[in-house]
Amino acid sequence: MLVSCYLPEAFTIDLNVEQNGDYRFSYRGLLVQPTITEALLNEEIDADEEEERVAKVLADLKRDSGVKQLTYQGKGIFNIVYERRSNIMRDKSFVFVRRNSRILEMFFRADSNTVEIRGGFVPDQYEERLTALGYQMTGKIELRTTAGIRSHNAAEFIETGGQNRLRWEIRSITDPVPNVIIG
């Protein structure tokens, strides 16, 4: 299950959503590929196998034009700068990084004229295994929007000058995932 998985680490997500649906999304930080990390820790792969696996991950991630910078740091950890601009009402959905490895997803619901944004989560059955690998999910998420907020679970909410700002600080793999409905 974790084979094609990417996990966020030491990251900053910045998301701006306008009332007309235009959005700007950026992710700056690390992505962990846990099967590489685990195989290295357990000495199940050598340097050549690591290089092969890393090449596959780099090719997979670079398929997306939103990837602006991408480097391998070792131990299954990749440093990435990702940026995307589009319109959620036109696109209907956006998922970062992959559908099978969701870190953040956004959906336009035409029936209610709302946009739902939610963070990805690690299934309970993997938490112990990832913790044993030394994985610590840490990061900051900031959402700014000129649209109204219908519901949210942000730690911080500020309304200033016609703009709503929501912030989450992720300190652990078990922290609640961000969830907000705007519109």
mmCIF file of N, CA, C and O in Angstrom, residues 80-138:
data_model
loop_
_atom_site.group_PDB
_atom_site.id
_atom_site.type_symbol
_atom_site.label_atom_id
_atom_site.label_comp_id
_atom_site.label_asym_id
_atom_site.label_seq_id
_atom_site.Cartn_x
_atom_site.Cartn_y
_atom_site.Cartn_z
ATOM 1 N N ILE A 80 11.063 19.301 -2.653
ATOM 2 C CA ILE A 80 10.240 19.684 -3.798
ATOM 3 C C ILE A 80 9.670 21.087 -3.629
ATOM 4 O O ILE A 80 9.306 21.494 -2.531
ATOM 5 N N VAL A 81 9.620 21.782 -4.741
ATOM 6 C CA VAL A 81 8.868 23.035 -4.843
ATOM 7 C C VAL A 81 7.823 22.775 -5.926
ATOM 8 O O VAL A 81 8.158 22.420 -7.059
ATOM 9 N N TYR A 82 6.567 22.941 -5.558
ATOM 10 C CA TYR A 82 5.446 22.648 -6.452
ATOM 11 C C TYR A 82 4.532 23.863 -6.480
ATOM 12 O O TYR A 82 4.207 24.416 -5.424
ATOM 13 N N GLU A 83 4.117 24.273 -7.675
ATOM 14 C CA GLU A 83 3.207 25.413 -7.812
ATOM 15 C C GLU A 83 2.172 25.121 -8.890
ATOM 16 O O GLU A 83 2.514 24.590 -9.945
ATOM 17 N N ARG A 84 0.948 25.496 -8.613
ATOM 18 C CA ARG A 84 -0.134 25.309 -9.589
ATOM 19 C C ARG A 84 -1.065 26.511 -9.514
ATOM 20 O O ARG A 84 -1.402 26.979 -8.431
ATOM 21 N N ARG A 85 -1.490 26.973 -10.673
ATOM 22 C CA ARG A 85 -2.505 28.025 -10.790
ATOM 23 C C ARG A 85 -3.565 27.520 -11.754
ATOM 24 O O ARG A 85 -3.243 26.995 -12.807
ATOM 25 N N SER A 86 -4.818 27.686 -11.368
ATOM 26 C CA SER A 86 -5.902 27.272 -12.249
ATOM 27 C C SER A 86 -7.214 27.828 -11.697
ATOM 28 O O SER A 86 -7.200 28.736 -10.867
ATOM 29 N N ASN A 87 -8.307 27.259 -12.157
ATOM 30 C CA ASN A 87 -9.631 27.648 -11.676
ATOM 31 C C ASN A 87 -10.367 26.380 -11.255
ATOM 32 O O ASN A 87 -10.617 25.496 -12.082
ATOM 33 N N ILE A 88 -10.733 26.294 -9.984
ATOM 34 C CA ILE A 88 -11.343 25.081 -9.447
ATOM 35 C C ILE A 88 -12.752 24.868 -9.991
ATOM 36 O O ILE A 88 -13.197 23.728 -10.134
ATOM 37 N N MET A 89 -13.454 25.928 -10.341
ATOM 38 C CA MET A 89 -14.801 25.767 -10.901
ATOM 39 C C MET A 89 -14.738 25.131 -12.294
ATOM 40 O O MET A 89 -15.603 24.347 -12.657
ATOM 41 N N ARG A 90 -13.713 25.448 -13.029
ATOM 42 C CA ARG A 90 -13.527 24.858 -14.352
ATOM 43 C C ARG A 90 -12.973 23.441 -14.237
ATOM 44 O O ARG A 90 -13.442 22.518 -14.892
ATOM 45 N N ASP A 91 -11.962 23.260 -13.376
ATOM 46 C CA ASP A 91 -11.300 21.960 -13.249
ATOM 47 C C ASP A 91 -12.135 20.926 -12.487
ATOM 48 O O ASP A 91 -11.939 19.740 -12.657
ATOM 49 N N LYS A 92 -12.978 21.393 -11.582
ATOM 50 C CA LYS A 92 -13.828 20.559 -10.712
ATOM 51 C C LYS A 92 -13.075 19.927 -9.542
ATOM 52 O O LYS A 92 -13.634 19.728 -8.485
ATOM 53 N N SER A 93 -11.783 19.578 -9.732
ATOM 54 C CA SER A 93 -11.023 19.011 -8.625
ATOM 55 C C SER A 93 -9.532 19.236 -8.831
ATOM 56 O O SER A 93 -9.067 19.454 -9.951
ATOM 57 N N PHE A 94 -8.814 19.189 -7.734
ATOM 58 C CA PHE A 94 -7.357 19.278 -7.738
ATOM 59 C C PHE A 94 -6.859 18.406 -6.597
ATOM 60 O O PHE A 94 -7.387 18.475 -5.477
ATOM 61 N N VAL A 95 -5.853 17.584 -6.885
ATOM 62 C CA VAL A 95 -5.261 16.722 -5.867
ATOM 63 C C VAL A 95 -3.745 16.880 -5.920
ATOM 64 O O VAL A 95 -3.143 16.770 -6.982
ATOM 65 N N PHE A 96 -3.156 17.143 -4.771
ATOM 66 C CA PHE A 96 -1.705 17.156 -4.661
ATOM 67 C C PHE A 96 -1.322 16.018 -3.736
ATOM 68 O O PHE A 96 -1.844 15.897 -2.653
ATOM 69 N N VAL A 97 -0.542 15.134 -4.078
ATOM 70 C CA VAL A 97 0.428 14.964 -5.100
ATOM 71 C C VAL A 97 -0.087 13.964 -6.154
ATOM 72 O O VAL A 97 0.162 14.140 -7.332
ATOM 73 N N ARG A 98 -0.812 12.973 -5.727
ATOM 74 C CA ARG A 98 -1.423 11.949 -6.602
ATOM 75 C C ARG A 98 -2.723 11.485 -5.977
ATOM 76 O O ARG A 98 -2.892 11.539 -4.762
ATOM 77 N N ARG A 99 -3.613 10.968 -6.797
ATOM 78 C CA ARG A 99 -4.892 10.466 -6.279
ATOM 79 C C ARG A 99 -4.686 9.348 -5.253
ATOM 80 O O ARG A 99 -5.437 9.227 -4.303
ATOM 81 N N ASN A 100 -3.669 8.529 -5.452
ATOM 82 C CA ASN A 100 -3.410 7.437 -4.511
ATOM 83 C C ASN A 100 -2.475 7.868 -3.377
ATOM 84 O O ASN A 100 -2.061 7.047 -2.570
ATOM 85 N N SER A 101 -2.152 9.158 -3.335
ATOM 86 C CA SER A 101 -1.270 9.684 -2.294
ATOM 87 C C SER A 101 -1.640 11.152 -2.059
ATOM 88 O O SER A 101 -0.899 12.061 -2.386
ATOM 89 N N ARG A 102 -2.814 11.352 -1.492
ATOM 90 C CA ARG A 102 -3.365 12.699 -1.341
ATOM 91 C C ARG A 102 -2.782 13.406 -0.119
ATOM 92 O O ARG A 102 -2.938 12.937 0.996
ATOM 93 N N ILE A 103 -2.173 14.543 -0.375
ATOM 94 C CA ILE A 103 -1.711 15.400 0.708
ATOM 95 C C ILE A 103 -2.726 16.511 0.929
ATOM 96 O O ILE A 103 -3.040 16.868 2.054
ATOM 97 N N LEU A 104 -3.262 17.044 -0.181
ATOM 98 C CA LEU A 104 -4.329 18.031 -0.109
ATOM 99 C C LEU A 104 -5.199 17.869 -1.345
ATOM 100 O O LEU A 104 -4.684 17.657 -2.439
ATOM 101 N N GLU A 105 -6.507 17.946 -1.143
ATOM 102 C CA GLU A 105 -7.427 17.854 -2.277
ATOM 103 C C GLU A 105 -8.470 18.949 -2.172
ATOM 104 O O GLU A 105 -8.815 19.400 -1.083
ATOM 105 N N MET A 106 -8.951 19.364 -3.342
ATOM 106 C CA MET A 106 -9.923 20.446 -3.419
ATOM 107 C C MET A 106 -10.958 20.058 -4.479
ATOM 108 O O MET A 106 -10.591 19.617 -5.570
ATOM 109 N N PHE A 107 -12.250 20.237 -4.130
ATOM 110 C CA PHE A 107 -13.344 19.863 -5.031
ATOM 111 C C PHE A 107 -14.335 21.012 -5.140
ATOM 112 O O PHE A 107 -14.697 21.617 -4.132
ATOM 113 N N PHE A 108 -14.813 21.268 -6.354
ATOM 114 C CA PHE A 108 -15.902 22.221 -6.553
ATOM 115 C C PHE A 108 -17.199 21.433 -6.601
ATOM 116 O O PHE A 108 -17.325 20.458 -7.330
ATOM 117 N N ARG A 109 -18.172 21.836 -5.801
ATOM 118 C CA ARG A 109 -19.488 21.199 -5.756
ATOM 119 C C ARG A 109 -20.498 22.176 -6.367
ATOM 120 O O ARG A 109 -20.905 23.137 -5.710
ATOM 121 N N ALA A 110 -20.858 21.930 -7.615
ATOM 122 C CA ALA A 110 -21.752 22.834 -8.338
ATOM 123 C C ALA A 110 -23.132 22.918 -7.694
ATOM 124 O O ALA A 110 -23.745 23.984 -7.676
ATOM 125 N N ASP A 111 -23.626 21.799 -7.136
ATOM 126 C CA ASP A 111 -24.963 21.779 -6.542
ATOM 127 C C ASP A 111 -25.093 22.750 -5.359
ATOM 128 O O ASP A 111 -26.152 23.322 -5.129
ATOM 129 N N SER A 112 -24.016 22.954 -4.630
ATOM 130 C CA SER A 112 -24.055 23.872 -3.484
ATOM 131 C C SER A 112 -23.202 25.120 -3.711
ATOM 132 O O SER A 112 -23.112 25.976 -2.838
ATOM 133 N N ASN A 113 -22.553 25.192 -4.887
ATOM 134 C CA ASN A 113 -21.662 26.302 -5.230
ATOM 135 C C ASN A 113 -20.607 26.512 -4.139
ATOM 136 O O ASN A 113 -20.374 27.630 -3.688
ATOM 137 N N THR A 114 -19.998 25.414 -3.715
ATOM 138 C CA THR A 114 -18.972 25.459 -2.672
ATOM 139 C C THR A 114 -17.699 24.760 -3.148
ATOM 140 O O THR A 114 -17.724 23.975 -4.094
ATOM 141 N N VAL A 115 -16.632 25.064 -2.466
ATOM 142 C CA VAL A 115 -15.354 24.389 -2.683
ATOM 143 C C VAL A 115 -14.970 23.737 -1.355
ATOM 144 O O VAL A 115 -14.939 24.402 -0.323
ATOM 145 N N GLU A 116 -14.713 22.441 -1.405
ATOM 146 C CA GLU A 116 -14.266 21.722 -0.206
ATOM 147 C C GLU A 116 -12.778 21.448 -0.334
ATOM 148 O O GLU A 116 -12.307 20.973 -1.363
ATOM 149 N N ILE A 117 -12.056 21.777 0.724
ATOM 150 C CA ILE A 117 -10.615 21.562 0.765
ATOM 151 C C ILE A 117 -10.334 20.703 1.988
ATOM 152 O O ILE A 117 -10.800 21.010 3.085
ATOM 153 N N ARG A 118 -9.579 19.624 1.774
ATOM 154 C CA ARG A 118 -9.247 18.781 2.923
ATOM 155 C C ARG A 118 -7.852 18.185 2.739
ATOM 156 O O ARG A 118 -7.404 17.925 1.636
ATOM 157 N N GLY A 119 -7.229 18.007 3.858
ATOM 158 C CA GLY A 119 -5.906 17.395 3.859
ATOM 159 C C GLY A 119 -6.010 15.894 3.795
ATOM 160 O O GLY A 119 -7.041 15.309 4.130
ATOM 161 N N GLY A 120 -4.940 15.276 3.368
ATOM 162 C CA GLY A 120 -4.880 13.825 3.357
ATOM 163 C C GLY A 120 -4.527 13.321 4.742
ATOM 164 O O GLY A 120 -4.130 14.080 5.619
ATOM 165 N N PHE A 121 -4.694 12.055 4.961
ATOM 166 C CA PHE A 121 -4.378 11.474 6.257
ATOM 167 C C PHE A 121 -3.692 10.135 6.055
ATOM 168 O O PHE A 121 -3.784 9.525 4.994
ATOM 169 N N VAL A 122 -3.000 9.725 7.064
ATOM 170 C CA VAL A 122 -2.343 8.421 7.057
ATOM 171 C C VAL A 122 -3.294 7.438 7.732
ATOM 172 O O VAL A 122 -3.704 7.661 8.874
ATOM 173 N N PRO A 123 -3.667 6.362 7.045
ATOM 174 C CA PRO A 123 -4.541 5.367 7.672
ATOM 175 C C PRO A 123 -3.936 4.838 8.971
ATOM 176 O O PRO A 123 -2.714 4.669 9.086
ATOM 177 N N ASP A 124 -4.797 4.601 9.938
ATOM 178 C CA ASP A 124 -4.364 4.155 11.265
ATOM 179 C C ASP A 124 -3.400 2.972 11.214
ATOM 180 O O ASP A 124 -2.443 2.911 11.985
ATOM 181 N N GLN A 125 -3.643 2.027 10.297
ATOM 182 C CA GLN A 125 -2.819 0.817 10.274
ATOM 183 C C GLN A 125 -1.370 1.093 9.885
ATOM 184 O O GLN A 125 -0.506 0.249 10.087
ATOM 185 N N TYR A 126 -1.066 2.298 9.349
ATOM 186 C CA TYR A 126 0.309 2.617 8.957
ATOM 187 C C TYR A 126 1.024 3.525 9.949
ATOM 188 O O TYR A 126 2.231 3.708 9.864
ATOM 189 N N GLU A 127 0.292 4.112 10.889
ATOM 190 C CA GLU A 127 0.898 5.079 11.816
ATOM 191 C C GLU A 127 2.058 4.480 12.599
ATOM 192 O O GLU A 127 3.126 5.084 12.688
ATOM 193 N N GLU A 128 1.867 3.298 13.172
ATOM 194 C CA GLU A 128 2.912 2.676 13.985
ATOM 195 C C GLU A 128 4.147 2.358 13.144
ATOM 196 O O GLU A 128 5.281 2.618 13.552
ATOM 197 N N ARG A 129 3.932 1.826 11.970
ATOM 198 C CA ARG A 129 5.039 1.481 11.069
ATOM 199 C C ARG A 129 5.831 2.725 10.675
ATOM 200 O O ARG A 129 7.064 2.718 10.678
ATOM 201 N N LEU A 130 5.123 3.812 10.347
ATOM 202 C CA LEU A 130 5.799 5.051 9.957
ATOM 203 C C LEU A 130 6.535 5.684 11.127
ATOM 204 O O LEU A 130 7.640 6.200 10.962
ATOM 205 N N THR A 131 5.950 5.626 12.293
ATOM 206 C CA THR A 131 6.612 6.151 13.486
ATOM 207 C C THR A 131 7.900 5.369 13.749
ATOM 208 O O THR A 131 8.929 5.951 14.097
ATOM 209 N N ALA A 132 7.861 4.053 13.553
ATOM 210 C CA ALA A 132 9.053 3.220 13.735
ATOM 211 C C ALA A 132 10.159 3.587 12.745
ATOM 212 O O ALA A 132 11.342 3.441 13.039
ATOM 213 N N LEU A 133 9.768 4.091 11.576
ATOM 214 C CA LEU A 133 10.749 4.526 10.581
ATOM 215 C C LEU A 133 11.324 5.902 10.912
ATOM 216 O O LEU A 133 12.223 6.386 10.232
ATOM 217 N N GLY A 134 10.758 6.554 11.926
ATOM 218 C CA GLY A 134 11.223 7.878 12.303
ATOM 219 C C GLY A 134 10.480 9.006 11.608
ATOM 220 O O GLY A 134 10.887 10.165 11.652
ATOM 221 N N TYR A 135 9.374 8.675 10.963
ATOM 222 C CA TYR A 135 8.618 9.691 10.227
ATOM 223 C C TYR A 135 7.874 10.603 11.195
ATOM 224 O O TYR A 135 7.177 10.145 12.086
ATOM 225 N N GLN A 136 8.039 11.895 11.008
ATOM 226 C CA GLN A 136 7.333 12.903 11.800
ATOM 227 C C GLN A 136 6.704 13.905 10.833
ATOM 228 O O GLN A 136 7.431 14.611 10.144
ATOM 229 N N MET A 137 5.397 13.946 10.763
ATOM 230 C CA MET A 137 4.727 14.890 9.878
ATOM 231 C C MET A 137 4.683 16.255 10.566
ATOM 232 O O MET A 137 4.070 16.409 11.602
ATOM 233 N N THR A 138 5.363 17.232 9.965
ATOM 234 C CA THR A 138 5.322 18.593 10.478
ATOM 235 C C THR A 138 5.148 19.545 9.308
ATOM 236 O O THR A 138 5.704 19.329 8.231
#
